[in-house]
Amino acid sequence: MAANSGPAERRHRCFAVICGLWTAATVVAIAASGTDVVFFVIFAAWFVPVIIWIAIPLWAAKLSVSELRAGDYRRAVNWAFIPAFAVGAVLQGGAAGTALRFALERPRYDAVIQDMAAGNCASDELRRRHNVDIDNIDCRPPFVVIFLWDGFITMWRGVVFDGSDEITKPDDKRSLEWRGSAAAEQLKCAGITHYLGDHYYAVGSAGCP
């Protein structure tokens, strides 16, 4: 038994390193995509990485149960962290990714709003100056700006700054002035996914029916 403890311990340490790399890769994927980790399962091109991604926490769960049965509760808890983190990533990956991306890009969004308040409302110039993708803009105070993250045909998602917060109201409850802008027309069939604070909203749209 003592002869096997050395190789077994080395295998455990090697897998612990793999789990560490897995955790780091998951965090990077969430931050880079701003969507649920489940997003990757949808595309066949990600089949092999997804299988690997699923296999690692499953194996860690098996090790956790083995250590629990052996009475090594500290190791059981350590291994249990990996499947618990995987479940959290699947359930809350979208919210975490959106929050991380917004936190990184917010200084540029705030700079756009400051420029608009100073009277600079040329969207092309704002795009170049602040390196942001502005899809639509209403320069009438209190301002509406759609910062596009990505999209496909009629589907899109991004961040909306709405100084009046009328985006939170049903369309028939919004003011005529707000509904009269091109930005409002684009937001007519969009839905809020997360409130980001200070008049910022994460928004997604599958297009109008």
Rosetta silent file (secondary structure, phi, psi, omega in degrees, C-alpha in Angstrom):
SEQUENCE: MAANSGPAERRHRCFAVICGLWTAATVVAIAASGTDVVFFVIFAAWFVPVIIWIAIPLWAAKLSVSELRAGDYRRAVNWAFIPAFAVGAVLQGGAAGTALRFALERPRYDAVIQDMAAGNCASDELRRRHNVDIDNIDCRPPFVVIFLWDGFITMWRGVVFDGSDEITKPDDKRSLEWRGSAAAEQLKCAGITHYLGDHYYAVGSAGCP
SCORE:     score description
SCORE:     0.000 S_00000001
   1 L     0.000  -38.621  179.523    0.000    0.000    0.000 S_00000001
   2 H   -66.362  -31.329 -179.050    2.864    2.331    0.814 S_00000001
   3 H   -67.677  -29.369 -178.819    4.380    1.607   -2.575 S_00000001
   4 H   -85.719  -14.834 -174.983    1.248    2.834   -4.318 S_00000001
   5 H   -67.919  -33.177 -179.714    0.894    5.976   -2.248 S_00000001
   6 H   -64.024  -57.692  177.920    3.661    7.800   -4.093 S_00000001
   7 H   -59.022  -38.950  179.034    2.302    7.410   -7.641 S_00000001
   8 H   -62.687  -40.577  179.661   -1.263    8.007   -6.424 S_00000001
   9 H   -65.610  -39.992  178.598   -0.180   11.220   -4.731 S_00000001
  10 H   -64.939  -38.964  177.590    1.570   12.373   -7.897 S_00000001
  11 H   -63.443  -39.920  178.413   -1.540   11.637   -9.957 S_00000001
  12 H   -62.717  -43.670 -179.412   -3.624   13.675   -7.526 S_00000001
  13 H   -65.680  -39.636  178.536   -1.209   16.591   -7.751 S_00000001
  14 H   -62.827  -43.884  179.540   -1.161   16.409  -11.547 S_00000001
  15 H   -67.754  -32.318  177.052   -4.952   16.447  -11.683 S_00000001
  16 H   -62.430  -39.326  176.557   -4.995   19.347   -9.211 S_00000001
  17 H   -63.915  -43.619  178.403   -2.867   21.338  -11.673 S_00000001
  18 H   -60.264  -41.524  178.394   -5.268   20.409  -14.490 S_00000001
  19 H   -63.767  -37.345  177.001   -8.196   21.571  -12.334 S_00000001
  20 H   -63.917  -43.164  177.078   -6.425   24.864  -11.707 S_00000001
  21 H   -65.230  -38.438  178.122   -5.936   25.392  -15.437 S_00000001
  22 H   -61.300  -44.992  179.920   -9.565   24.396  -16.024 S_00000001
  23 H   -62.766  -44.356  179.162  -10.770   26.967  -13.499 S_00000001
  24 H   -63.082  -42.372  179.986   -8.625   29.716  -15.038 S_00000001
  25 H   -64.410  -37.310  178.809   -9.823   28.838  -18.555 S_00000001
  26 H   -65.121  -43.847  178.487  -13.443   28.922  -17.405 S_00000001
  27 H   -61.773  -43.292  179.186  -13.018   32.366  -15.854 S_00000001
  28 H   -63.611  -42.008 -179.881  -11.371   33.671  -19.036 S_00000001
  29 H   -62.811  -42.427  178.853  -14.133   32.181  -21.202 S_00000001
  30 H   -64.098  -46.075 -178.371  -16.838   33.804  -19.085 S_00000001
  31 H   -65.334  -38.112 -176.614  -15.084   37.176  -19.102 S_00000001
  32 H   -74.500  -35.141 -174.117  -14.387   37.065  -22.836 S_00000001
  33 H   -90.934  -34.298 -174.817  -17.827   35.968  -23.939 S_00000001
  34 L    68.486   17.784 -179.969  -20.118   37.726  -21.497 S_00000001
  35 L  -131.004  173.499  176.990  -22.520   34.817  -21.899 S_00000001
  36 L   -62.317  148.919  174.354  -23.340   31.582  -20.147 S_00000001
  37 H   -60.494  -28.150  177.775  -20.802   28.799  -20.432 S_00000001
  38 H   -56.984  -24.846  179.982  -23.729   26.814  -21.900 S_00000001
  39 H   -51.425  -37.843 -175.373  -23.299   29.045  -24.969 S_00000001
  40 H   -71.057  -26.253 -178.410  -20.366   26.914  -26.078 S_00000001
  41 H   -66.416  -27.188 -174.482  -22.406   23.701  -26.059 S_00000001
  42 H   -64.970  -30.903 -172.356  -24.631   25.075  -28.833 S_00000001
  43 L  -101.275  127.338 -176.445  -21.891   25.043  -31.442 S_00000001
  44 H   -61.239  -28.485 -178.866  -20.559   21.764  -32.818 S_00000001
  45 H   -62.072  -20.913 -178.117  -17.118   23.310  -33.292 S_00000001
  46 H   -98.390   13.362 -172.420  -16.758   23.360  -29.511 S_00000001
  47 H   -56.950  -52.465 -176.664  -17.707   19.679  -29.083 S_00000001
  48 H   -64.562  -49.155  177.469  -14.291   18.388  -27.959 S_00000001
  49 H   -58.360  -35.814 -179.557  -13.502   21.327  -25.595 S_00000001
  50 H   -67.538  -41.922  178.160  -16.974   21.001  -24.061 S_00000001
  51 H   -60.148  -43.827  177.948  -16.517   17.261  -23.456 S_00000001
  52 H   -63.687  -42.442 -178.765  -13.198   17.986  -21.751 S_00000001
  53 H   -60.889  -38.682 -179.909  -14.755   20.837  -19.786 S_00000001
  54 H   -75.340  -37.586 -174.716  -17.505   18.525  -18.501 S_00000001
  55 H   -64.580  -37.552 -175.903  -15.195   15.561  -17.838 S_00000001
  56 H   -62.987  -51.466  177.609  -12.870   17.406  -15.442 S_00000001
  57 H   -65.699  -29.850  176.702  -15.502   18.371  -12.827 S_00000001
  58 H   -65.065  -42.073  177.847  -17.091   14.905  -13.138 S_00000001
  59 H   -67.154  -38.395  177.137  -13.742   13.285  -12.362 S_00000001
  60 H   -63.693  -37.675  177.540  -13.184   15.729   -9.507 S_00000001
  61 H   -64.124  -39.919  177.031  -16.599   14.793   -8.111 S_00000001
  62 H   -61.750  -44.281  178.335  -15.615   11.099   -8.241 S_00000001
  63 H   -63.667  -38.318  179.703  -12.402   11.864   -6.341 S_00000001
  64 H   -61.988  -43.377  178.976  -14.357   13.895   -3.787 S_00000001
  65 H   -64.937  -41.320  179.155  -16.681   10.971   -3.104 S_00000001
  66 H   -61.048  -44.556  179.542  -13.702    8.575   -2.841 S_00000001
  67 H   -67.253  -34.898  178.177  -11.945   10.838   -0.327 S_00000001
  68 H   -64.368  -43.028  178.352  -15.166   11.237    1.630 S_00000001
  69 H   -66.436  -31.708  179.776  -15.524    7.471    1.918 S_00000001
  70 H   -79.999   -7.868  178.264  -11.889    7.204    2.956 S_00000001
  71 L    88.813    6.701  178.169  -12.476    9.722    5.727 S_00000001
  72 L   -94.147   84.929 -171.595  -10.237   12.458    4.287 S_00000001
  73 H   -70.959  -30.986  179.563  -12.757   15.282    4.565 S_00000001
  74 H   -63.684  -47.757  178.836  -10.307   18.078    3.745 S_00000001
  75 H   -66.739  -35.986  178.847   -9.459   16.571    0.367 S_00000001
  76 H   -59.967  -42.863  178.975  -13.109   15.733   -0.257 S_00000001
  77 H   -67.074  -40.921 -179.999  -14.025   19.384    0.182 S_00000001
  78 H   -60.669  -45.719  179.698  -11.119   20.510   -2.000 S_00000001
  79 H   -68.824  -32.605 -178.962  -12.150   18.241   -4.877 S_00000001
  80 H   -65.928  -20.259  179.554  -15.814   19.193   -4.448 S_00000001
  81 H   -59.888  -38.076 -174.795  -14.910   22.807   -5.271 S_00000001
  82 H   -65.070  -53.172  176.913  -14.426   21.964   -8.971 S_00000001
  83 H   -63.782  -33.724  177.855  -17.918   20.533   -9.693 S_00000001
  84 H   -64.590  -39.717  178.252  -19.477   23.237   -7.507 S_00000001
  85 H   -66.544  -37.659  178.887  -17.661   25.893   -9.530 S_00000001
  86 H   -62.618  -43.733  178.317  -18.811   24.238  -12.770 S_00000001
  87 H   -62.562  -43.188  177.957  -22.457   24.371  -11.661 S_00000001
  88 H   -62.659  -38.586  179.694  -22.051   28.024  -10.675 S_00000001
  89 H   -64.746  -39.930  179.310  -20.446   28.826  -14.023 S_00000001
  90 H   -68.324  -43.478 -175.342  -23.337   27.260  -15.920 S_00000001
  91 H   -77.718  -36.021 -173.909  -26.032   28.917  -13.804 S_00000001
  92 H  -122.408   12.397 -177.977  -24.451   32.347  -13.323 S_00000001
  93 H   -61.635  -39.227 -179.756  -21.820   32.557  -16.047 S_00000001
  94 H   -62.313  -47.057 -179.633  -23.866   35.011  -18.108 S_00000001
  95 H   -64.205  -42.246 -179.763  -24.357   37.455  -15.251 S_00000001
  96 H   -66.277  -43.411 -179.845  -20.708   37.213  -14.195 S_00000001
  97 H   -64.309  -41.444  178.239  -19.430   37.629  -17.747 S_00000001
  98 H   -62.940  -44.783 -179.186  -21.667   40.610  -18.398 S_00000001
  99 H   -63.266  -41.594 -179.783  -20.602   42.284  -15.147 S_00000001
 100 H   -65.233  -46.777 -178.500  -16.894   41.701  -15.869 S_00000001
 101 H   -64.929  -41.775  179.646  -17.064   43.003  -19.426 S_00000001
 102 H   -63.259  -42.007  179.822  -19.104   46.028  -18.404 S_00000001
 103 H   -60.249  -38.047 -179.797  -16.681   46.857  -15.587 S_00000001
 104 H   -72.134  -35.809 -173.795  -13.776   46.800  -18.049 S_00000001
 105 H   -96.491  -10.432 -175.049  -15.517   48.887  -20.713 S_00000001
 106 H   -57.908  -40.101  179.546  -17.480   51.308  -18.537 S_00000001
 107 H   -54.494  -36.233  178.573  -14.800   54.047  -18.445 S_00000001
 108 H   -71.600  -36.908  177.363  -15.141   54.369  -22.224 S_00000001
 109 H   -64.626  -44.338  179.328  -18.934   54.439  -22.011 S_00000001
 110 H   -61.036  -37.809  179.451  -18.798   57.150  -19.351 S_00000001
 111 H   -64.965  -36.310  176.751  -16.429   59.153  -21.568 S_00000001
 112 H   -63.433  -45.153 -179.780  -18.939   58.960  -24.432 S_00000001
 113 H   -63.362  -39.329  178.455  -21.716   60.280  -22.191 S_00000001
 114 H   -63.831  -40.756  177.287  -19.461   63.125  -20.996 S_00000001
 115 H   -63.831  -41.343  178.396  -18.697   64.068  -24.603 S_00000001
 116 H   -63.140  -40.353  178.195  -22.397   64.064  -25.431 S_00000001
 117 H   -64.108  -26.419  178.364  -23.101   66.310  -22.456 S_00000001
 118 L   -86.375    0.552  175.917  -20.469   68.693  -23.861 S_00000001
 119 L    99.800    3.203  178.562  -22.338   68.791  -27.184 S_00000001
 120 L   -93.179  102.200 -174.661  -20.298   66.282  -29.194 S_00000001
 121 L  -118.202   14.538  177.780  -22.910   63.966  -30.676 S_00000001
 122 L   -77.019  108.614 -172.813  -21.215   62.770  -33.865 S_00000001
 123 H   -61.395  -37.894  179.159  -21.428   59.004  -33.437 S_00000001
 124 H   -62.020  -42.183  179.078  -18.578   58.255  -35.860 S_00000001
 125 H   -67.423  -39.600  178.729  -16.240   60.563  -33.967 S_00000001
 126 H   -63.850  -38.799  177.776  -17.315   59.100  -30.631 S_00000001
 127 H   -60.543  -48.635 -177.611  -16.614   55.600  -31.934 S_00000001
 128 H   -67.254  -43.408 -174.736  -13.110   56.514  -33.044 S_00000001
 129 H   -66.281  -38.906 -173.332  -12.231   58.604  -30.018 S_00000001
 130 H  -111.068    2.452  176.801  -13.320   56.084  -27.410 S_00000001
 131 L    54.939   51.765  176.947  -12.951   52.817  -29.348 S_00000001
 132 L  -128.608  155.087  177.609  -16.533   51.685  -28.757 S_00000001
 133 L   -98.205  101.907  179.693  -19.164   50.274  -31.093 S_00000001
 134 E   -96.373  118.588 -176.747  -22.123   52.664  -30.963 S_00000001
 135 E   -90.520  -31.178 -179.952  -25.109   51.224  -32.787 S_00000001
 136 E  -159.173  157.017 -173.233  -27.569   54.046  -32.152 S_00000001
 137 E  -152.497  139.868  171.584  -27.690   57.327  -30.316 S_00000001
 138 E  -125.606  108.199 -171.543  -30.194   59.929  -29.139 S_00000001
 139 L   -86.429    4.670  175.867  -28.334   63.071  -28.201 S_00000001
 140 L   -78.622  127.093  178.673  -31.292   64.830  -26.637 S_00000001
 141 L   -55.807  141.823    9.667  -30.804   65.027  -22.856 S_00000001
 142 L   -90.551   19.630  170.245  -30.933   62.865  -20.805 S_00000001
 143 L    78.837  140.725  169.830  -29.461   60.776  -23.684 S_00000001
 144 E  -134.509  127.062  178.968  -29.927   57.236  -24.976 S_00000001
 145 E  -134.208  133.518  175.327  -26.941   55.305  -26.343 S_00000001
 146 E  -106.504  111.269  175.479  -26.795   51.713  -27.578 S_00000001
 147 E   -93.959  111.328 -174.872  -23.317   50.199  -27.194 S_00000001
 148 E   -81.763  133.370  174.350  -23.301   47.080  -29.367 S_00000001
 149 E   -96.780  -51.665  175.705  -21.449   43.980  -28.177 S_00000001
 150 E  -165.676  171.082 -179.499  -22.335   41.553  -30.932 S_00000001
 151 E  -173.550  167.511  178.939  -25.170   40.451  -33.170 S_00000001
 152 E  -150.203  117.593 -176.436  -26.324   38.273  -36.024 S_00000001
 153 L    55.824 -112.535 -178.616  -28.913   39.385  -38.609 S_00000001
 154 L   -92.739   -8.858 -179.128  -31.721   40.861  -36.436 S_00000001
 155 E   -86.736  141.057  177.687  -30.373   39.484  -33.151 S_00000001
 156 E  -158.118  163.349  172.953  -28.079   41.619  -31.045 S_00000001
 157 E  -148.453  156.103 -179.481  -26.954   42.308  -27.502 S_00000001
 158 E   176.794 -159.605  179.932  -25.123   45.100  -25.790 S_00000001
 159 E  -117.512  135.849  178.344  -25.307   47.826  -23.173 S_00000001
 160 E  -116.354  130.077  168.938  -27.787   50.683  -23.221 S_00000001
 161 E   -99.622  121.386  177.464  -27.373   53.966  -21.404 S_00000001
 162 E  -129.593  100.315 -176.547  -30.782   55.548  -20.814 S_00000001
 163 L   -62.376  -22.158  179.670  -30.588   58.669  -18.700 S_00000001
 164 L   -93.815  -13.255 -177.179  -34.368   58.743  -18.290 S_00000001
 165 L    60.909   21.332  178.745  -34.671   55.016  -17.471 S_00000001
 166 H   -72.242  -13.593  176.742  -37.752   54.835  -19.684 S_00000001
 167 H   -60.653  -23.796 -178.713  -36.369   51.628  -21.125 S_00000001
 168 H   -79.154  -11.042 -176.785  -37.715   49.928  -17.997 S_00000001
 169 L   -92.304  155.022  170.230  -41.324   50.926  -18.823 S_00000001
 170 L   -59.056  151.642 -174.115  -43.739   49.144  -21.167 S_00000001
 171 H   -56.837  -37.745 -177.808  -43.656   50.697  -24.630 S_00000001
 172 H   -76.354   -7.025  178.302  -47.111   52.272  -24.260 S_00000001
 173 H  -100.989   -5.405  179.956  -46.036   53.944  -21.004 S_00000001
 174 L   -80.534  153.490 -177.918  -42.967   55.639  -22.460 S_00000001
 175 L   -68.282  153.882  178.287  -43.091   59.311  -23.400 S_00000001
 176 H   -62.057  -35.371  179.498  -43.772   60.337  -26.988 S_00000001
 177 H   -64.428  -43.224 -179.614  -40.439   62.167  -27.032 S_00000001
 178 H   -66.397  -42.730 -177.595  -38.553   59.023  -25.997 S_00000001
 179 H   -71.262  -13.704 -176.858  -40.400   56.835  -28.495 S_00000001
 180 L   -83.925   -1.218 -177.088  -39.670   59.279  -31.294 S_00000001
 181 L   -94.399  158.615  177.340  -35.944   58.536  -31.480 S_00000001
 182 H   -66.062  -34.875  178.685  -34.176   56.008  -33.710 S_00000001
 183 H   -63.459  -41.689  179.626  -32.591   54.445  -30.625 S_00000001
 184 H   -64.845  -36.009  178.279  -36.029   53.890  -29.092 S_00000001
 185 H   -62.815  -39.779  178.449  -37.237   52.231  -32.277 S_00000001
 186 H   -68.374  -30.600 -177.005  -34.355   49.754  -32.061 S_00000001
 187 H   -86.533   -2.850 -174.911  -35.141   49.088  -28.396 S_00000001
 188 L   -58.021  -38.540 -177.607  -38.825   48.482  -29.027 S_00000001
 189 L  -109.056   18.502  179.614  -38.363   44.699  -29.207 S_00000001
 190 E   -96.891  156.255  178.654  -35.369   44.461  -26.870 S_00000001
 191 E  -125.842  145.365  178.031  -35.397   43.119  -23.347 S_00000001
 192 E   -78.944  127.190  176.449  -33.336   43.997  -20.292 S_00000001
 193 E   -98.002  -35.595  178.051  -31.215   41.081  -19.081 S_00000001
 194 E  -148.485  141.212  169.596  -29.371   42.836  -16.228 S_00000001
 195 E   -89.482  124.927 -173.381  -29.473   46.237  -14.559 S_00000001
 196 E  -101.382   -5.644  178.542  -25.875   47.421  -14.344 S_00000001
 197 E    97.133  150.612  174.450  -26.409   50.583  -12.302 S_00000001
 198 L    55.386   45.569  176.083  -26.336   54.333  -12.994 S_00000001
 199 L    73.831    9.712  176.644  -28.751   54.183  -15.978 S_00000001
 200 E   -98.862  140.377 -179.108  -26.847   51.346  -17.686 S_00000001
 201 E  -137.860  136.439  169.482  -28.656   48.188  -18.786 S_00000001
 202 E   -82.870  127.662 -171.461  -27.538   44.940  -20.404 S_00000001
 203 E  -131.709  145.619  175.049  -29.972   44.388  -23.246 S_00000001
 204 E  -136.943  152.581 -179.853  -30.632   41.667  -25.783 S_00000001
 205 E  -146.615  136.816  173.745  -32.979   41.400  -28.742 S_00000001
 206 L   -98.381    8.188 -178.567  -34.031   38.620  -31.096 S_00000001
 207 L    91.421  159.176  179.651  -35.625   41.188  -33.418 S_00000001
 208 L   -79.789  140.823  179.792  -39.227   42.235  -33.781 S_00000001
 209 L   -67.541    0.000    0.000  -41.697   39.556  -34.909 S_00000001
